[in-house]
Coordinates of C-alpha atoms and ligand atoms in Angstrom, one line a residue:
X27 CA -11.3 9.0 12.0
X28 CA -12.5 5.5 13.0
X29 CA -14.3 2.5 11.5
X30 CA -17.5 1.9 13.3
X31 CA -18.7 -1.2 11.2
X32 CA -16.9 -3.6 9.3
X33 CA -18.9 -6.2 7.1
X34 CA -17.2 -9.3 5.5
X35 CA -18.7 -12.1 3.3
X36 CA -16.6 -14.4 1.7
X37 CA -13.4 -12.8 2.4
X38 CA -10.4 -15.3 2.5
X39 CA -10.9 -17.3 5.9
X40 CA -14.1 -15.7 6.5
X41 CA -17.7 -16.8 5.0
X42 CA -19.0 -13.6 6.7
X43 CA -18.3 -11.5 9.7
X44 CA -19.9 -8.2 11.7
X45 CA -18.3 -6.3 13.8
X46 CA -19.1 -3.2 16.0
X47 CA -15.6 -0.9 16.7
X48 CA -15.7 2.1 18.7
X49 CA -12.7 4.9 19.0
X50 CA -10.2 2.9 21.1
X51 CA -7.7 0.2 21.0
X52 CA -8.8 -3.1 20.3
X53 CA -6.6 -6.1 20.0
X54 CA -7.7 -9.1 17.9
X55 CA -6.5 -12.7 19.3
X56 CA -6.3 -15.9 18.2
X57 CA -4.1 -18.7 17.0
X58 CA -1.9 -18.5 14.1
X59 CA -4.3 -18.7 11.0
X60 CA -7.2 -17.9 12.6
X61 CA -7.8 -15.0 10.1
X62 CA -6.6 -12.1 12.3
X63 CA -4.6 -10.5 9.6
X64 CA -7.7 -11.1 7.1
X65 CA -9.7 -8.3 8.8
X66 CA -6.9 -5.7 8.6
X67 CA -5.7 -6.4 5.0
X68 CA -9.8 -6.0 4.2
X69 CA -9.7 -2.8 5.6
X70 CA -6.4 -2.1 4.5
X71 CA -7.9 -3.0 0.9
X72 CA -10.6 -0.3 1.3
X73 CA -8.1 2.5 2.3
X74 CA -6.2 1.4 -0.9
X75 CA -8.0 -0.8 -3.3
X76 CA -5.2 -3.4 -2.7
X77 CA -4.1 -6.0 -0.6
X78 CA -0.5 -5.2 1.3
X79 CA -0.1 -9.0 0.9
X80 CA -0.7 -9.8 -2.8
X81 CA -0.7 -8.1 -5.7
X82 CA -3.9 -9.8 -7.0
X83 CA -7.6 -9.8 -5.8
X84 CA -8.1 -13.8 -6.9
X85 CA -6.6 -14.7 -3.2
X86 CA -8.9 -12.5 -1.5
X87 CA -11.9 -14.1 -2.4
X88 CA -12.9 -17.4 -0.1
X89 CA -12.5 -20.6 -2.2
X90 CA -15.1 -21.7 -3.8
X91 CA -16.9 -18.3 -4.1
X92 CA -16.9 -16.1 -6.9
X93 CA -16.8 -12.8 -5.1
X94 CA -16.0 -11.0 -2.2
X95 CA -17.7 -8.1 -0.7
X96 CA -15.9 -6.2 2.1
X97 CA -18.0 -2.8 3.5
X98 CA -17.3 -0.7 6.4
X99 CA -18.6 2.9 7.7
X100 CA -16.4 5.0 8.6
X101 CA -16.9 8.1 11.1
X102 CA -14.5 11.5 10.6
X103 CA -15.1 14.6 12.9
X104 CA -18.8 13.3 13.1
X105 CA -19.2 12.6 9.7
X106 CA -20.0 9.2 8.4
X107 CA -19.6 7.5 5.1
X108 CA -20.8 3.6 4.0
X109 CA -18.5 2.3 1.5
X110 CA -18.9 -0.9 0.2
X111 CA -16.7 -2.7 -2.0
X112 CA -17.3 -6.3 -4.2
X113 CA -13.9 -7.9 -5.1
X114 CA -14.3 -10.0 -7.7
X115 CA -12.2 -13.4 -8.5
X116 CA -12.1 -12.4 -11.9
X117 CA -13.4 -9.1 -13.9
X118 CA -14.1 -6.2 -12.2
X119 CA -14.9 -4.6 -8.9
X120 CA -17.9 -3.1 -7.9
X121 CA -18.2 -0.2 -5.1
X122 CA -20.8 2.0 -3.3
X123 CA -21.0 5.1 -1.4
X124 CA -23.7 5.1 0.8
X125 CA -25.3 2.9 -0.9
X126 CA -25.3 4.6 -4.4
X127 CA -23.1 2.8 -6.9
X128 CA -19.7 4.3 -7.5
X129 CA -18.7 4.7 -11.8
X130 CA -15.0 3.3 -10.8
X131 CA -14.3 1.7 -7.5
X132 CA -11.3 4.4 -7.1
X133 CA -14.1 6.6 -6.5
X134 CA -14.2 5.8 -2.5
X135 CA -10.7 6.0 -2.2
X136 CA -9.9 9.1 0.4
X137 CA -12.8 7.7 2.4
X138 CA -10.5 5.5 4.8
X139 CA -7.4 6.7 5.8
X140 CA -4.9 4.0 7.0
X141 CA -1.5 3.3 8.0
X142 CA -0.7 -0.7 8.7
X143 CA 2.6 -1.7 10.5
X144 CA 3.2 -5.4 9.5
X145 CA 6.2 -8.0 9.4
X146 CA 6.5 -7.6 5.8
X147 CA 7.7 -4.1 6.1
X148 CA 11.5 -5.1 6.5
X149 CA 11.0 -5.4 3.3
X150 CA 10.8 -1.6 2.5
X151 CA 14.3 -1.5 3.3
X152 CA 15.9 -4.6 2.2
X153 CA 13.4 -5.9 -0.5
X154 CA 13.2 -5.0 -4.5
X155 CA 12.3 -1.8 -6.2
X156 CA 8.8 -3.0 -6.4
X157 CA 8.1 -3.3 -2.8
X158 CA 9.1 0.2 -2.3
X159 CA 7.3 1.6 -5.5
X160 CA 4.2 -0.2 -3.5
X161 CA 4.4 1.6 -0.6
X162 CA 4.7 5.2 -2.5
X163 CA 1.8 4.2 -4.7
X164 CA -0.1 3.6 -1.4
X165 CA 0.5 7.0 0.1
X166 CA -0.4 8.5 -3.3
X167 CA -4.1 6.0 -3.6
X168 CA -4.6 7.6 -0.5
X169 CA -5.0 11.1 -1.5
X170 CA -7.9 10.1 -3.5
X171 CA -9.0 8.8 -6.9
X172 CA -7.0 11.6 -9.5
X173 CA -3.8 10.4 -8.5
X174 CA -5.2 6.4 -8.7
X175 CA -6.5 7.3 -11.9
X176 CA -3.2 8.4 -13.6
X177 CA -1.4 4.9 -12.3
X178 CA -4.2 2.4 -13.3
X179 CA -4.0 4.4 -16.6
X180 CA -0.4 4.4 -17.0
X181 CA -0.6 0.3 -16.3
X182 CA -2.7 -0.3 -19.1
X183 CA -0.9 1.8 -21.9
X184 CA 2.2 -0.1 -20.1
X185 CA 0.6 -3.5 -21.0
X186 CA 0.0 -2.5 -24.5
X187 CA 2.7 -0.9 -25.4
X188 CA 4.7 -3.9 -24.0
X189 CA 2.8 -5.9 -25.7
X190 CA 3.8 -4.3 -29.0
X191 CA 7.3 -3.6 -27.9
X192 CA 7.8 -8.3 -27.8
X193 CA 6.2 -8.2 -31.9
X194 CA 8.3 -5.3 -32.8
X195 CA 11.6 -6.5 -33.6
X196 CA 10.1 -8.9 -36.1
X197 CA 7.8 -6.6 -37.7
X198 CA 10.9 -4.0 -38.7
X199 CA 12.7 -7.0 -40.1
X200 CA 9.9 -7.8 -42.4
X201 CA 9.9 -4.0 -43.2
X202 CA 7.2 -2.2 -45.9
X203 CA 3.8 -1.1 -44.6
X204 CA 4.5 -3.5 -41.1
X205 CA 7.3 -1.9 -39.9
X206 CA 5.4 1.5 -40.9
X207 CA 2.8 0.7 -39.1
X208 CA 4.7 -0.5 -36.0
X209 CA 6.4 2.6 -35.7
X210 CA 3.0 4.9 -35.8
X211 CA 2.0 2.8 -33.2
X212 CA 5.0 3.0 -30.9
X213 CA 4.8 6.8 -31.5
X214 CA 1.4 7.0 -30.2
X215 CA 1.7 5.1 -27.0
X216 CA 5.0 6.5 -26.4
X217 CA 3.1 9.8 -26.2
X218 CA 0.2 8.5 -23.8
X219 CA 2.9 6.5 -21.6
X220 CA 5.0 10.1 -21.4
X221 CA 2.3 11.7 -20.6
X222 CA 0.8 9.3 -17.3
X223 CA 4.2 8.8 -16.7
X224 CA 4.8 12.4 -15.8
X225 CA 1.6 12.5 -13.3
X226 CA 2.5 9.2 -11.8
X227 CA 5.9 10.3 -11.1
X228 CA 4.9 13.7 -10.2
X229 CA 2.8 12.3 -7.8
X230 CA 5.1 10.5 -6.3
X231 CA 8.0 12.7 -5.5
X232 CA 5.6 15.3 -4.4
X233 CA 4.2 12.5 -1.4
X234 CA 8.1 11.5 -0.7
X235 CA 8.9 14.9 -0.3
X236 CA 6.1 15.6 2.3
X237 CA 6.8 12.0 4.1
X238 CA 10.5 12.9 4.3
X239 CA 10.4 15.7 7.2
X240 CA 8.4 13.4 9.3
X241 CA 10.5 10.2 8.3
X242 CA 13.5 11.7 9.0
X243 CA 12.0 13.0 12.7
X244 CA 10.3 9.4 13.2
X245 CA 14.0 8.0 12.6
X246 CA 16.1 10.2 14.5
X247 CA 13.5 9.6 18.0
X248 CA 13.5 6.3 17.4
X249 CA 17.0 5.8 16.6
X250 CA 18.6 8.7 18.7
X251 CA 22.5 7.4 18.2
X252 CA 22.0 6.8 14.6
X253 CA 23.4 8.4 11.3
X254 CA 20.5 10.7 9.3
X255 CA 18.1 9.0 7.3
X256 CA 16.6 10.8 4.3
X257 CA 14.9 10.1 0.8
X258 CA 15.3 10.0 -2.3
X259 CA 13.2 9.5 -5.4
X260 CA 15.1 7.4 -8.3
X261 CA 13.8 7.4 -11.4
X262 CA 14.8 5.2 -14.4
X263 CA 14.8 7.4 -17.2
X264 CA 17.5 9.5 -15.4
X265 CA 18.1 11.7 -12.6
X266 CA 17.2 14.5 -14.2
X267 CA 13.8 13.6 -14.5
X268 CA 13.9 14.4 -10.5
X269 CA 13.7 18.1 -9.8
X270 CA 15.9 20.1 -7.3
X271 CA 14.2 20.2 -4.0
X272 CA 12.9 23.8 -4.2
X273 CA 11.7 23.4 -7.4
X274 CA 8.2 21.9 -7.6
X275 CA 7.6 18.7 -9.5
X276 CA 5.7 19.1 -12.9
X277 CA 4.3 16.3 -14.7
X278 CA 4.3 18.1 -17.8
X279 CA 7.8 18.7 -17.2
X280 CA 8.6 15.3 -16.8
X281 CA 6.8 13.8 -19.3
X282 CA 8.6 15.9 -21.6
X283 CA 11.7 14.6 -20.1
X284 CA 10.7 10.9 -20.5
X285 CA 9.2 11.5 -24.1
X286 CA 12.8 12.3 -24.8
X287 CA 14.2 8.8 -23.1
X288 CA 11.8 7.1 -24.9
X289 CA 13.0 8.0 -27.8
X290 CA 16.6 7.3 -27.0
X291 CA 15.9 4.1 -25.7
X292 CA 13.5 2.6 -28.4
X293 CA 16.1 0.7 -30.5
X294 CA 17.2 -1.3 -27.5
X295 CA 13.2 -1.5 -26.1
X296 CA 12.7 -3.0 -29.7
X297 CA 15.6 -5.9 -29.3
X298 CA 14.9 -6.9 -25.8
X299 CA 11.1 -6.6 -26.3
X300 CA 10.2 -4.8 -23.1
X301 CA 9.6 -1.3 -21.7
X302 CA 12.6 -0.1 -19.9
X303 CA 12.2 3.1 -18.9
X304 CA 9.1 4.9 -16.7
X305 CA 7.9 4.9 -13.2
X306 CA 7.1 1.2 -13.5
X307 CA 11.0 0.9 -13.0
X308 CA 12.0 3.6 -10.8
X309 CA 12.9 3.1 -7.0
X310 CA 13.2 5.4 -3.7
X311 CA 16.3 5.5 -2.0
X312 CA 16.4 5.3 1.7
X313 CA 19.5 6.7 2.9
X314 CA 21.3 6.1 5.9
X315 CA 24.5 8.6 6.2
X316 CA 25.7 8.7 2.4
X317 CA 24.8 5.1 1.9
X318 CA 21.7 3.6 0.8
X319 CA 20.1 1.5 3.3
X320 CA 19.5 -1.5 1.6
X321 CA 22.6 -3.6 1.7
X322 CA 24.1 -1.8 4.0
X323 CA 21.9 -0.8 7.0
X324 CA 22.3 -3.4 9.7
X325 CA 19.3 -5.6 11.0
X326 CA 18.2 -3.1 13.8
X327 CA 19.0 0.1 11.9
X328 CA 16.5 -1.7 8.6
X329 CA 13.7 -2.1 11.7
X330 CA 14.3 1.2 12.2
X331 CA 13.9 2.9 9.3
X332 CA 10.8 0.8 8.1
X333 CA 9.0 1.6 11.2
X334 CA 10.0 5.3 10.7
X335 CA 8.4 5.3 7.2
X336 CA 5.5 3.5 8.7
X337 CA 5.2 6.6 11.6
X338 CA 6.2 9.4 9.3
X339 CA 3.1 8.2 6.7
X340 CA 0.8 8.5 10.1
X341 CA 2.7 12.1 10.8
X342 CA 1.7 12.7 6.9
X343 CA -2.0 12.3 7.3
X344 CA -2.1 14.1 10.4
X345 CA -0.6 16.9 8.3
X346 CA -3.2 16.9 6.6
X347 CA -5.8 17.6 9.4
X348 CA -7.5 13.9 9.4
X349 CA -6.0 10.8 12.1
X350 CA -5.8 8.0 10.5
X351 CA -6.5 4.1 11.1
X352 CA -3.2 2.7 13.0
X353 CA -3.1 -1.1 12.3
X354 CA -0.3 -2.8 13.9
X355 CA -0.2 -6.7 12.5
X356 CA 1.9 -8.4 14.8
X357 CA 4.2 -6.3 14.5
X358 CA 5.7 -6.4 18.5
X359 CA 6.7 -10.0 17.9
X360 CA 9.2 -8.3 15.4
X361 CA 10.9 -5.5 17.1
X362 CA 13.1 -5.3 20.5
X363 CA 12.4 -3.7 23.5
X364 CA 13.2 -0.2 23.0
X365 CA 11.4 -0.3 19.7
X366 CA 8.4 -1.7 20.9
X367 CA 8.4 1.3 23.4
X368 CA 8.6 3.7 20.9
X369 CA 5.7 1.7 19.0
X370 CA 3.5 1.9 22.0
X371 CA 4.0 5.5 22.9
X372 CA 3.8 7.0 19.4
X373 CA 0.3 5.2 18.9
X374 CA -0.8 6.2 22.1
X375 CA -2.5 8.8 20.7
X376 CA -4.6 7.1 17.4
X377 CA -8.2 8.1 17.7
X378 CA -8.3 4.1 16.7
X379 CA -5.7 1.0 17.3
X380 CA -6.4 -2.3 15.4
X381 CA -3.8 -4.8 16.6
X382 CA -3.2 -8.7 16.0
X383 CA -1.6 -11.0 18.2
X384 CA -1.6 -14.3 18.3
X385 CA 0.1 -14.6 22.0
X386 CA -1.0 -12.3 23.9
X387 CA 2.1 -11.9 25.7
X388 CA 3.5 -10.3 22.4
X389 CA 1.3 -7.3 23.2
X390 CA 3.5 -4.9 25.6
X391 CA 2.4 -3.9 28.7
X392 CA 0.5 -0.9 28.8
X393 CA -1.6 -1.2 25.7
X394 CA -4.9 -2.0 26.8
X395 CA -8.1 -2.0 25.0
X396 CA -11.3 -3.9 23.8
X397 CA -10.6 -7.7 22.7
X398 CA -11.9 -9.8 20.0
X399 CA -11.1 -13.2 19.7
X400 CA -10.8 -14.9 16.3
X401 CA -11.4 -18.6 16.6
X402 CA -12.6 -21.4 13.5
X403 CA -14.7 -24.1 12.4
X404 CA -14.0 -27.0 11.0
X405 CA -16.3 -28.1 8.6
X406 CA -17.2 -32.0 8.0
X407 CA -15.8 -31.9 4.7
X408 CA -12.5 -30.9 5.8
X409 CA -12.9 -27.3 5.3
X410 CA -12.5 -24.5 7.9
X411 CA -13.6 -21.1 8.2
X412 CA -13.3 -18.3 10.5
X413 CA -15.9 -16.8 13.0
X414 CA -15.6 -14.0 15.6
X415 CA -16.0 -15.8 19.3
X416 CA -19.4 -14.9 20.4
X417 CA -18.9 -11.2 22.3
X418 CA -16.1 -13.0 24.3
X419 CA -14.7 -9.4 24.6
X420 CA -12.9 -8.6 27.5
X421 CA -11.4 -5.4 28.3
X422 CA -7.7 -5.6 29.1
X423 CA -7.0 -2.8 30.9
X424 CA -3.6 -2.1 31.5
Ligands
LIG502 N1 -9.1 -17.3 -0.3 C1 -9.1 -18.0 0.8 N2 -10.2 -18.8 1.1 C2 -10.2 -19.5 2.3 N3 -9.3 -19.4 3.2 C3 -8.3 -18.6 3.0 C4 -8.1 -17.9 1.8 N4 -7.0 -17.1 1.9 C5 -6.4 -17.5 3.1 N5 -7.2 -18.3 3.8 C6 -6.9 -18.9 5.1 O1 -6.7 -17.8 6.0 C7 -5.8 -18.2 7.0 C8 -4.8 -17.2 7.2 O2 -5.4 -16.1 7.8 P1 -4.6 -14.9 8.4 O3 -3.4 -14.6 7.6 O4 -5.5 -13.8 8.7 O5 -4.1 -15.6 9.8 P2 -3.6 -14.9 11.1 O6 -4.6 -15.1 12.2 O7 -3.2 -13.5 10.9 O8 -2.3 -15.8 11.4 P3 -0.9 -15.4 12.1 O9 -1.1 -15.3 13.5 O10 -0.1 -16.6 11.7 O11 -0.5 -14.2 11.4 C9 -5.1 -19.5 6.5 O12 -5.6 -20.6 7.3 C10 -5.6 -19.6 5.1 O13 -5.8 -21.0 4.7
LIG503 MG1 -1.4 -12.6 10.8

């Protein structure tokens, strides 16, 4: 698939852009803070309803506006779609699909299909649990709005039941009808939270577990001399929450199992006054050998095995039938020589190649392709803004 049109108005850096894209490689250039990154984390926000950058939309919108609005067609084995998306600064989002308003913005998720490579993806290896629960819950988003569903679901019932979970301790100590009522409560969202908590997990180990094949292929090409990598879904109510691997997940299954946790776990839930067990605290392990990576995997092997998940989640959607997006955010500035190599020649093939760089030199040789420059403006009042240079596209043939 491929993005034809992109649309921006008052995204970050940019009071409003329009660009044409065709089928190909096209590199955008320009300085550092020019608002390169801007244009792939809006597209990226399309393919997943988030940012890779922040976990909030407020950022996203330009200062001083109130909204966002962020719309691109997109063209799969000569079928096209127009989704459209408005990101609010506060409240909620808007989206439309070809032009007809959408009930939940989730709804145009499975439209775009993405993969972005950027700097921050080190951090799948050596950063917190969260980082790598963000990069699951992408994969899942991606497979369309059921699976989204269950997670923004599961947030909510998380939020309240955490809510009640910091009043409860006090309310049990006053006993009587309070401590009655607390309880009933607890038992009621510990119920819905078992239940989304088994289809979010569910979800999840069934993506790891068709990413791992191709992960652990993408690891081995690009790190021939290397131990084995694999994966490994941990979950914080316990490991048996995690089926065998020829037995299929079942989130009925599972939230069976967690329903149970919960219930062993409340009395000490109730004294610290938070939720402690549930997808919202569960990890993946990336192992490397018999070791998990982070921690132990040295600088290059970490580079390694982040770019490998990044090329086994393009090997996933190619499983699928569909070839996705490939958006590389200066990532070559990042990796070494031998890396960048296997960069270049596994993207070769992407029906279409979005890639930043703010020195041109960063871009190996070989990769040629449309370029767009990204210059700004500053404004009299201090204020700057992004613009496209006018069609100062060049081709950069290799
Ligand atoms: N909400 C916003 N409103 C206005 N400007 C914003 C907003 N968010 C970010 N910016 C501006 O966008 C710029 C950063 O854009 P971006 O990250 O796309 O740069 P870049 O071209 O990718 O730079 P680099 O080469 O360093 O990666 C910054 O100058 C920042 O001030
Ligand atoms: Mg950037």
């Amino acid at each position: 698939m491929f993005v034809r049109e992109l649309h921006l108005r008052d995204y970050r850096s940019w009071p409003s852009a329009d660009l044409t894209l065709r089928p190909e490689p096209t590199i955008f250039t320009g300085r550092n803070g020019f608002g390169k990154t801007n244009l792939l984390e809006a597209l990226f926000y399309i393919a997943t309803l988030r940012s890779h950058r922040v976990s909030s939309d407020a950022p996203l919108v330009r200062s001083g506006a109130t909204s966002a609005s962020v719309g691109a067609t997109v063209e799969n084995a000569g079928r096209e779609l127009a989704v459209s998306l408005q990101i609010a600064a506060e409240g909620s989002n808007k989206a439309w699909l070809n032009g007809s308003p959408c009930r939940r913005p989730r709804e145009i998720l499975g439209v775009l299909r993405a993969v972005l490579f950027a700097p921050e993806d080190l951090l799948l290896i050596r950063g917190d649990p969260s980082d790598r629960r963000r990069f699951i819950d992408e994969l899942v988003a991606q497979r369309g709005p059921r699976w989204a569903a269950a997670r923004s679901d599961y947030d909510r019932v998380l939020r309240q039941r955490s809510a009640l979970l910091k009043t409860a301790g006090a309310a049990l100590r006053r006993g009587g009808s309070d401590a009655d009522s607390v309880i009933s409560t607890l038992d009621v969202w510990d119920a819905q939270l078992a239940d989304l908590g088994g289809q979010v997990t569910a979800a999840r180990i069934e993506v790891l577990r068709d990413l791992e094949p191709h992960f652990v292929a993408s690891y081995s090409s690009i790190a021939p001399h290397s131990r084995p990598a694999a994966l490994s879904y941990r979950a914080s109510a316990g490991p048996e929450l995690v089926p065998p691997r020829d037995v299929e997940p079942d989130s009925e299954t599972i939230a069976t199992q967690l329903l149970e946790r919960l219930g062993q776990t409340r009395t000490k839930e109730i004294e610290r006054g938070v939720s402690l067990v549930g997808p919202h605290r569960d990890d993946i392990d990336i192992v490397l050998g018999s070791e998990v990576a982070k921690g132990f995997a040295s600088h290059g092997e970490s580079w390694s095995l982040a770019l490998a998940l990044r090329l086994g989640s393009v090997e996933l959607v190619r499983s699928e039938g569909i070839e996705p997006v490939i958006m590389l955010d200066d990532v070559f500035a990042e990796l070494d020589a031998a890396r960048r190599r296997k960069l270049v020649e596994f993207t070769a093939g992407a029906e279409q190649l979005l890639i930043t760089a703010a020195v041109a030199e960063d871009i190996p040789e070989g990769v040629g392709g449309r370029r767009i420059g990204v210059n700004v403006v500053d404004e009299a009042d201090g204020t700057r803004h992004s613009e496209l240079m006018s069609e100062a596209t060049e081709s950069m043939d290799s």
